[in-house]
Tab-separated table of C-alpha atoms and ligand atoms in Angstrom:
chain	number	residue	atom	x	y	z
V	10	MET	CA	8.717	-18.873	-23.029
V	11	LEU	CA	9.713	-20.144	-20.099
V	12	GLU	CA	9.854	-23.808	-19.332
V	13	VAL	CA	7.788	-25.564	-16.166
V	14	MET	CA	11.149	-26.328	-14.469
V	15	GLU	CA	12.546	-22.798	-14.732
V	16	MET	CA	9.446	-21.352	-13.833
V	17	LYS	CA	10.291	-21.883	-9.861
V	18	ASP	CA	13.649	-20.209	-10.092
V	19	ALA	CA	12.724	-17.353	-12.547
V	20	LEU	CA	14.836	-14.033	-12.446
V	21	VAL	CA	12.105	-11.568	-12.167
V	22	LEU	CA	13.275	-7.806	-12.371
V	23	GLY	CA	10.505	-5.204	-11.054
V	24	ILE	CA	10.250	-1.705	-11.730
V	25	GLU	CA	7.792	0.279	-9.277
V	26	SER	CA	6.555	4.321	-10.756
V	27	THR	CA	3.179	4.650	-9.043
V	28	CYS	CA	4.186	7.864	-7.513
V	29	ASP	CA	6.797	9.683	-6.257
V	30	GLU	CA	9.280	6.587	-5.743
V	31	THR	CA	11.345	5.033	-8.548
V	32	GLY	CA	12.007	1.198	-7.136
V	33	VAL	CA	13.897	-1.147	-8.657
V	34	ALA	CA	14.105	-5.525	-7.890
V	35	LEU	CA	15.357	-8.258	-8.433
V	36	VAL	CA	13.381	-11.677	-6.777
V	37	ARG	CA	14.559	-15.150	-8.132
V	38	GLY	CA	11.800	-17.884	-6.575
V	39	GLY	CA	10.236	-16.453	-3.128
V	40	GLN	CA	14.080	-14.744	-2.585
V	41	LEU	CA	14.993	-10.755	-2.862
V	42	LEU	CA	18.190	-10.261	-4.207
V	43	ALA	CA	18.357	-6.484	-4.022
V	44	ASP	CA	15.984	-3.750	-3.490
V	45	ARG	CA	16.853	-0.225	-4.494
V	46	THR	CA	14.624	3.208	-4.305
V	47	ALA	CA	14.882	6.480	-5.281
V	48	THR	CA	12.137	9.055	-4.329
V	49	SER	CA	11.166	12.965	-5.494
V	50	MET	CA	9.409	13.096	-2.409
V	51	ASP	CA	11.720	15.960	-0.967
V	52	GLU	CA	10.461	18.221	-3.995
V	53	TYR	CA	6.520	18.238	-2.693
V	54	ALA	CA	6.913	19.707	0.787
V	55	ARG	CA	6.325	23.068	-0.264
V	56	TYR	CA	3.438	22.492	-2.365
V	57	GLY	CA	2.193	20.341	0.293
V	58	GLY	CA	1.170	17.014	-1.799
V	59	ILE	CA	3.012	15.180	-5.032
V	60	ILE	CA	3.020	17.389	-8.227
V	61	PRO	CA	2.656	14.748	-11.298
V	62	GLU	CA	4.770	16.220	-14.173
V	63	ILE	CA	7.404	16.922	-11.440
V	64	ALA	CA	7.345	13.245	-9.938
V	65	SER	CA	7.250	11.885	-13.763
V	66	ARG	CA	10.543	14.058	-14.613
V	67	ALA	CA	12.202	12.217	-11.798
V	68	HIS	CA	11.227	8.774	-12.638
V	69	LEU	CA	12.572	9.636	-16.398
V	70	GLU	CA	16.221	10.917	-14.157
V	71	SER	CA	16.259	8.075	-11.526
V	72	PHE	CA	15.409	4.620	-13.398
V	73	LEU	CA	18.584	4.207	-14.841
V	74	PRO	CA	20.955	4.819	-11.935
V	75	THR	CA	18.589	2.961	-9.677
V	76	LEU	CA	18.702	-0.358	-11.970
V	77	ASP	CA	22.195	0.270	-11.982
V	78	VAL	CA	22.718	0.186	-8.480
V	79	ALA	CA	19.938	-2.970	-8.040
V	80	LEU	CA	21.538	-5.094	-10.753
V	81	GLU	CA	25.344	-3.957	-9.005
V	82	GLU	CA	23.463	-5.381	-5.221
V	83	SER	CA	22.028	-8.468	-6.434
V	84	GLY	CA	25.341	-9.440	-8.526
V	85	VAL	CA	23.398	-11.112	-11.335
V	86	GLN	CA	23.467	-10.013	-14.772
V	87	LEU	CA	20.809	-7.735	-16.619
V	88	SER	CA	20.816	-10.776	-19.448
V	89	ASP	CA	20.505	-13.215	-16.275
V	90	VAL	CA	16.560	-11.598	-15.898
V	91	ASP	CA	13.720	-14.342	-17.058
V	92	ALA	CA	10.743	-11.821	-17.122
V	93	VAL	CA	10.280	-8.026	-16.311
V	94	ALA	CA	7.550	-6.722	-14.106
V	95	VAL	CA	6.239	-3.704	-13.900
V	96	ALA	CA	3.380	-1.327	-11.936
V	97	ALA	CA	1.245	-1.015	-14.838
V	98	GLY	CA	-1.153	0.695	-11.986
V	99	PRO	CA	-3.180	1.836	-10.257
V	100	GLY	CA	-1.465	5.032	-9.770
V	101	LEU	CA	-0.477	8.294	-11.348
V	102	VAL	CA	-0.383	8.069	-15.486
V	103	GLY	CA	2.738	9.925	-15.819
V	104	SER	CA	4.227	8.084	-13.764
V	105	LEU	CA	3.432	4.738	-14.413
V	106	THR	CA	4.036	5.667	-18.244
V	107	VAL	CA	7.921	5.505	-17.669
V	108	GLY	CA	8.279	2.355	-15.585
V	109	ILE	CA	6.089	0.594	-18.248
V	110	CYS	CA	8.538	2.233	-21.318
V	111	ALA	CA	11.735	1.328	-18.879
V	112	GLY	CA	10.010	-2.105	-18.771
V	113	LYS	CA	8.833	-3.033	-22.117
V	114	ALA	CA	12.104	-2.014	-23.464
V	115	LEU	CA	14.382	-4.054	-21.474
V	116	ALA	CA	11.953	-7.052	-22.067
V	117	THR	CA	12.228	-6.681	-25.199
V	118	SER	CA	15.856	-6.109	-25.539
V	119	LEU	CA	16.202	-9.200	-23.603
V	120	GLY	CA	13.714	-11.233	-25.718
V	121	VAL	CA	11.804	-12.014	-22.574
V	122	PRO	CA	8.205	-11.257	-21.001
V	123	VAL	CA	6.762	-8.673	-19.012
V	124	TYR	CA	3.973	-8.561	-17.177
V	125	GLY	CA	1.715	-5.726	-16.589
V	126	VAL	CA	1.345	-5.973	-12.279
V	127	ASN	CA	-1.135	-4.934	-9.733
V	128	HIS	CA	0.922	-2.615	-7.957
V	129	VAL	CA	-1.498	-2.609	-4.815
V	130	LEU	CA	-1.374	-6.538	-4.935
V	131	GLY	CA	2.528	-6.084	-4.699
V	132	HIS	CA	1.610	-4.655	-1.291
V	133	LEU	CA	0.678	-8.085	-0.211
V	134	ALA	CA	3.194	-9.750	-2.401
V	135	VAL	CA	6.001	-8.944	-0.781
V	136	ASP	CA	5.178	-10.174	2.617
V	137	GLU	CA	7.078	-13.447	1.517
V	138	LEU	CA	9.306	-12.031	0.591
V	139	VAL	CA	10.190	-11.407	4.470
V	140	HIS	CA	7.864	-14.254	5.757
V	141	GLY	CA	8.148	-17.088	3.772
V	142	PRO	CA	5.807	-18.391	1.773
V	143	LEU	CA	1.642	-16.883	2.125
V	144	PRO	CA	-0.912	-18.415	3.127
V	145	ASP	CA	-3.147	-20.308	1.057
V	146	LYS	CA	-6.197	-18.011	1.591
V	147	PHE	CA	-5.963	-14.832	3.530
V	148	ILE	CA	-7.095	-11.440	4.430
V	149	GLY	CA	-5.801	-8.373	2.728
V	150	LEU	CA	-5.740	-5.199	4.154
V	151	VAL	CA	-3.830	-2.156	2.121
V	152	VAL	CA	-3.557	0.988	3.468
V	153	SER	CA	-1.741	3.776	1.902
V	154	GLY	CA	-2.381	7.329	1.268
V	155	GLY	CA	-4.101	5.888	-1.849
V	156	HIS	CA	-5.676	3.039	-0.466
V	157	SER	CA	-7.659	1.358	2.165
V	158	ASN	CA	-8.590	-2.039	0.705
V	159	LEU	CA	-9.661	-5.223	2.437
V	160	LEU	CA	-9.167	-8.112	0.297
V	161	LEU	CA	-10.000	-11.853	0.391
V	162	VAL	CA	-7.045	-13.415	-1.274
V	163	ASN	CA	-7.316	-17.336	-2.172
V	164	ASN	CA	-4.339	-17.016	-4.566
V	165	ILE	CA	-2.381	-13.759	-4.855
V	166	ALA	CA	-1.306	-14.891	-9.197
V	167	THR	CA	-5.231	-15.751	-9.564
V	168	ASP	CA	-7.698	-15.392	-6.946
V	169	VAL	CA	-8.318	-12.192	-5.388
V	170	ARG	CA	-11.425	-10.425	-4.481
V	171	GLU	CA	-11.990	-6.906	-3.755
V	172	LEU	CA	-14.373	-7.389	0.208
V	173	GLY	CA	-14.590	-3.480	0.140
V	174	GLY	CA	-12.450	-0.203	0.522
V	175	THR	CA	-12.701	2.975	1.098
V	176	LEU	CA	-15.932	5.640	-0.330
V	177	ASP	CA	-14.042	8.327	0.391
V	178	ASP	CA	-10.452	9.268	1.941
V	179	ALA	CA	-7.919	6.608	2.570
V	180	ALA	CA	-6.157	5.999	6.178
V	181	GLY	CA	-2.958	8.020	5.129
V	182	GLU	CA	-4.758	10.041	2.973
V	183	ALA	CA	-7.036	11.276	6.333
V	184	PHE	CA	-4.118	11.573	8.168
V	185	ASP	CA	-2.420	13.656	6.213
V	186	LYS	CA	-5.400	15.624	6.136
V	187	VAL	CA	-5.227	16.734	9.721
V	188	GLY	CA	-1.788	16.978	9.754
V	189	ARG	CA	-2.224	20.037	6.888
V	190	LEU	CA	-5.468	21.122	9.773
V	191	LEU	CA	-3.152	21.115	12.343
V	192	GLY	CA	-0.205	22.935	10.724
V	193	LEU	CA	1.977	19.797	10.459
V	194	PRO	CA	4.426	19.730	7.742
V	195	TYR	CA	3.540	17.363	4.867
V	196	PRO	CA	2.570	14.566	5.244
V	197	GLY	CA	1.238	14.782	8.053
V	198	GLY	CA	0.633	11.234	8.526
V	199	PRO	CA	3.864	9.974	10.565
V	200	HIS	CA	3.777	13.480	12.388
V	201	VAL	CA	0.043	12.751	12.978
V	202	ASP	CA	1.018	9.250	14.615
V	203	ARG	CA	4.099	10.657	16.288
V	204	LEU	CA	1.559	13.334	18.252
V	205	ALA	CA	-0.897	10.298	18.790
V	206	GLN	CA	1.444	8.507	20.846
V	207	GLN	CA	2.064	11.830	23.473
V	208	GLY	CA	-1.864	12.574	23.755
V	209	ASN	CA	-4.864	10.789	25.376
V	210	LYS	CA	-7.045	8.515	23.055
V	211	GLU	CA	-10.039	8.745	25.561
V	212	ALA	CA	-10.140	12.585	25.843
V	213	ILE	CA	-11.973	13.287	22.760
V	214	LYS	CA	-14.666	11.044	20.984
V	215	PHE	CA	-14.548	10.920	17.269
V	216	PRO	CA	-17.119	9.616	15.044
V	217	ARG	CA	-16.378	5.646	13.621
V	218	GLY	CA	-18.059	6.414	9.536
V	219	LEU	CA	-19.833	3.148	9.062
V	220	SER	CA	-19.550	1.408	12.073
V	221	GLY	CA	-23.109	1.463	13.807
V	222	GLY	CA	-27.124	1.221	12.328
V	223	ARG	CA	-28.139	-0.197	8.481
V	224	ASP	CA	-24.435	1.349	7.488
V	225	LYS	CA	-22.811	-1.503	9.345
V	226	GLU	CA	-24.438	-4.325	7.535
V	227	ARG	CA	-24.673	-2.302	4.193
V	228	TYR	CA	-20.767	-1.501	4.289
V	229	ARG	CA	-19.447	-4.173	6.515
V	230	TYR	CA	-16.174	-4.614	4.649
V	231	ASP	CA	-16.289	-0.619	3.774
V	232	PHE	CA	-14.668	2.551	5.368
V	233	SER	CA	-15.407	6.184	5.382
V	234	PHE	CA	-13.101	8.943	6.985
V	235	SER	CA	-14.076	11.896	5.470
V	236	GLY	CA	-17.077	12.494	8.233
V	237	LEU	CA	-13.988	11.785	10.621
V	238	LYS	CA	-11.786	14.364	9.315
V	239	THR	CA	-14.658	17.053	9.256
V	240	ALA	CA	-15.324	16.282	12.715
V	241	VAL	CA	-11.642	17.157	13.872
V	242	SER	CA	-12.002	20.056	12.030
V	243	ARG	CA	-15.431	21.281	13.652
V	244	TYR	CA	-13.928	20.481	16.854
V	245	VAL	CA	-10.631	22.773	16.447
V	246	LYS	CA	-13.040	25.813	14.819
V	247	ALA	CA	-15.256	24.961	18.110
V	248	LYS	CA	-12.466	26.049	20.185
V	249	GLU	CA	-10.758	28.632	18.137
V	250	LEU	CA	-14.005	30.578	18.690
V	251	ARG	CA	-14.221	29.980	21.989
V	252	GLY	CA	-10.817	31.260	22.414
V	253	GLU	CA	-10.070	28.052	23.958
V	254	PRO	CA	-6.510	26.107	23.489
V	255	ILE	CA	-6.514	23.192	21.815
V	256	SER	CA	-4.255	19.741	22.402
V	257	LYS	CA	-2.711	18.413	19.248
V	258	ALA	CA	-1.734	15.703	20.935
V	259	ASP	CA	-4.918	14.837	22.075
V	260	ILE	CA	-6.446	15.634	18.846
V	261	CYS	CA	-4.335	12.925	17.216
V	262	ALA	CA	-4.764	10.380	19.643
V	263	GLY	CA	-8.294	10.167	19.378
V	264	PHE	CA	-8.777	10.878	15.770
V	265	SER	CA	-6.095	8.175	15.228
V	266	GLU	CA	-7.965	6.139	16.999
V	267	ALA	CA	-11.375	6.660	15.588
V	268	VAL	CA	-9.543	5.394	12.109
V	269	ASN	CA	-7.668	2.387	13.048
V	270	ASP	CA	-11.024	1.524	15.531
V	271	SER	CA	-12.614	1.219	12.219
V	272	LEU	CA	-9.641	-0.542	10.311
V	273	THR	CA	-9.163	-3.241	12.202
V	274	ALA	CA	-12.608	-4.353	13.630
V	275	LYS	CA	-13.339	-5.023	10.051
V	276	ALA	CA	-9.710	-6.674	9.209
V	277	VAL	CA	-10.885	-8.922	11.950
V	278	GLN	CA	-14.506	-9.842	10.814
V	279	ALA	CA	-13.370	-11.034	7.304
V	280	ALA	CA	-11.292	-12.819	8.727
V	281	LEU	CA	-13.950	-14.482	10.676
V	282	ASP	CA	-16.806	-14.290	8.922
V	283	HIS	CA	-14.215	-15.942	5.917
V	284	ASP	CA	-13.039	-18.253	8.317
V	285	VAL	CA	-9.509	-17.272	7.538
V	286	LYS	CA	-6.675	-17.027	9.937
V	287	THR	CA	-4.009	-14.571	8.247
V	288	ILE	CA	-4.001	-10.747	7.582
V	289	VAL	CA	-1.537	-9.628	5.549
V	290	VAL	CA	-0.959	-5.850	5.678
V	291	GLY	CA	0.238	-3.269	3.425
V	292	GLY	CA	1.053	-0.039	2.262
V	293	GLY	CA	2.598	2.807	3.368
V	294	PHE	CA	-0.141	3.559	6.315
V	295	SER	CA	0.977	0.645	7.523
V	296	ALA	CA	4.130	2.137	9.976
V	297	ASN	CA	0.836	3.308	12.146
V	298	SER	CA	1.985	2.274	15.497
V	299	ARG	CA	-1.839	2.118	16.778
V	300	LEU	CA	-2.791	0.632	13.752
V	301	ARG	CA	0.058	-2.348	14.366
V	302	GLU	CA	-1.025	-2.631	17.883
V	303	LEU	CA	-5.034	-2.588	17.671
V	304	LEU	CA	-4.906	-4.935	14.841
V	305	THR	CA	-2.290	-7.282	17.050
V	306	GLU	CA	-4.320	-6.846	19.812
V	307	ARG	CA	-7.345	-7.857	18.089
V	308	ALA	CA	-6.692	-10.490	15.953
V	309	SER	CA	-4.458	-12.365	18.579
V	310	GLU	CA	-8.064	-12.025	20.912
V	311	ALA	CA	-9.780	-14.191	17.825
V	312	GLY	CA	-6.870	-16.156	17.222
V	313	ILE	CA	-5.395	-15.031	14.113
V	314	GLU	CA	-2.263	-14.241	12.925
V	315	VAL	CA	-0.784	-10.996	11.253
V	316	ARG	CA	1.295	-10.433	8.830
V	317	ILE	CA	2.948	-7.056	8.538
V	318	PRO	CA	6.524	-6.525	6.703
V	319	PRO	CA	8.984	-4.633	7.453
V	320	ILE	CA	8.659	-0.648	7.444
V	321	ARG	CA	10.848	-0.326	3.993
V	322	PHE	CA	8.759	-2.762	2.666
V	323	CYS	CA	5.527	-1.056	3.336
V	324	THR	CA	5.918	2.150	1.157
V	325	ASP	CA	5.955	1.324	-2.527
V	326	ASN	CA	9.049	-0.482	-4.019
V	327	GLY	CA	10.536	-2.218	-6.387
V	328	ALA	CA	10.785	-5.731	-3.828
V	329	GLN	CA	6.250	-5.849	-4.053
V	330	ILE	CA	6.245	-5.569	-7.892
V	331	ALA	CA	9.333	-8.346	-9.012
V	332	ALA	CA	7.412	-10.003	-5.543
V	333	MET	CA	4.119	-10.101	-7.911
V	334	GLY	CA	5.511	-11.031	-10.807
V	335	SER	CA	7.341	-13.805	-9.578
V	336	GLN	CA	4.069	-15.645	-8.076
V	337	LEU	CA	2.484	-14.740	-11.578
V	338	VAL	CA	5.166	-16.586	-13.061
V	339	ARG	CA	5.203	-19.444	-10.844
V	340	ASN	CA	1.770	-19.829	-10.999
V	341	GLY	CA	2.076	-19.666	-14.463
V	342	VAL	CA	-0.139	-16.636	-15.966
V	343	GLN	CA	0.570	-15.736	-19.154
V	344	PRO	CA	2.467	-12.590	-19.195
V	345	SER	CA	0.876	-9.322	-20.781
V	346	THR	CA	0.999	-7.834	-24.645
V	347	LEU	CA	3.284	-5.177	-25.277
V	348	GLN	CA	0.035	-3.370	-26.035
V	349	PHE	CA	-1.196	-2.256	-22.796
V	350	SER	CA	-1.229	1.120	-21.318
V	351	PRO	CA	-1.024	2.544	-17.482
V	352	ASP	CA	-4.267	2.180	-15.939
V	353	SER	CA	-5.082	4.384	-13.539
V	354	GLN	CA	-7.942	2.625	-11.283
V	355	MET	CA	-7.030	-0.748	-11.594
V	356	SER	CA	-9.437	-3.029	-10.396
V	357	LEU	CA	-7.817	-5.076	-7.603
V	358	GLY	CA	-9.420	-8.303	-9.106
V	359	GLU	CA	-7.175	-7.784	-11.472
V	360	MET	CA	-3.403	-9.340	-10.716
V	361	ALA	CA	-2.055	-8.424	-14.620
V	362	MET	CA	-2.738	-6.475	-17.602
V	363	ALA	CA	-3.805	-8.436	-20.639
N	222	LIG	O1	2.248	3.201	0.353
N	222	LIG	P1	2.635	4.510	0.254
N	222	LIG	O2	4.276	5.122	1.033
N	222	LIG	O3	2.288	5.696	-0.508
N	222	LIG	C1	1.420	5.394	-1.371
N	222	LIG	O4	-0.115	5.998	-0.742
N	222	LIG	O5	1.152	5.046	-2.539
N	222	LIG	O6	1.901	5.111	1.656
N	222	LIG	C2	2.249	7.084	2.032
N	222	LIG	C3	1.180	7.435	2.885
N	222	LIG	C4	1.621	9.033	3.593
N	222	LIG	O7	-0.546	9.252	3.495
N	222	LIG	C5	1.420	8.537	4.392
N	222	LIG	O8	1.422	10.359	5.413
N	222	LIG	C6	0.777	7.455	5.134
N	222	LIG	O9	0.630	6.887	4.249
N	222	LIG	N1	2.287	7.007	6.497
N	222	LIG	C7	1.221	6.953	7.752
N	222	LIG	C8	2.383	6.904	8.518
N	222	LIG	N2	3.609	7.110	7.871
N	222	LIG	C9	3.054	6.700	6.728
N	222	LIG	N3	0.061	7.275	8.689
N	222	LIG	C10	-0.131	6.715	9.976
N	222	LIG	N4	0.968	7.289	10.612
N	222	LIG	C11	2.354	6.447	9.859
N	222	LIG	N5	3.173	6.132	11.544
N	223	LIG	ZN1	1.377	1.922	-2.827
């Protein structure tokens, strides 16, 4: 077991394999030494979505080469590693299994502890590697293809409370679905974002889910994007029926505004309600240009600081898992036992597997 003195500078190897990215990173304390990622995303364009069995096989093929290049980049030896952190969930079971088996095997052969960590919390933990120590208390907004969550974080390693999440689609998922509806390539998110920047966001007013009447209070920190997606679909069909042309740019702009209005209003509200001065954003959807703009604008009006890692740390990566592992080690959290399995539904209040 690591001594307290060593914990602060422990060298943590992080492994990410929740979805289509195979990530390996090395972190010492709050400092990133190396971060390498391989992705199988190109294989899914023709299917219009991720095929879990292809993703699992790709992890198996990519893991050792990715580990090798990460070690080379870091300048450390595998034998220097003090702890292994591996994403245990949420994610695709087959994909997670590959990373977990690799992580357990490495930890066992090195004689070091293994932590099965929460991938979603890693999206927030990674910000320390870029912007320095995390604040004592912050609101976490995690937005990706699978998640849209608001979290109250008192300590990322020991005390996280889920305030709310999406009742149906995640923000990225809703963008991908609207992309498909408009005939854009998969994944649609970045394409919808690009078109939205060219359109007029006032031209079409789409509904904001859970933001009026009784729902506003009952679902104070929750999101719902499926009604919005249906509204876009109805709008397009009605135009087609009447033989009228559509402006994809205006549709994307109006849709993007509706999603980002909900996300940013609720994130700022959560910070004000909990007397928190910082919002940390993570997840692939934080690449969205309007989210960055609107959140920064609204938060600054409310005297709240916004921290968003650079895009390469927002999409799934090994650094987020190593950063989360490093937090667990430094906070003296017990490692996981070797018996843990992937947890595709891992709760956001659970930092690491028991
Ligand atoms: O976190 P991530 O890389 O993967 C997981 O879902 O775990 O997020 C990918 C999601 C996809 O739905 C993708 O379309 C969306 O984030 N996305 C975007 C943008 N860039 C990526 N959505 C809107 N605007 C973007 N610029
Ligand atoms: Zn993710």
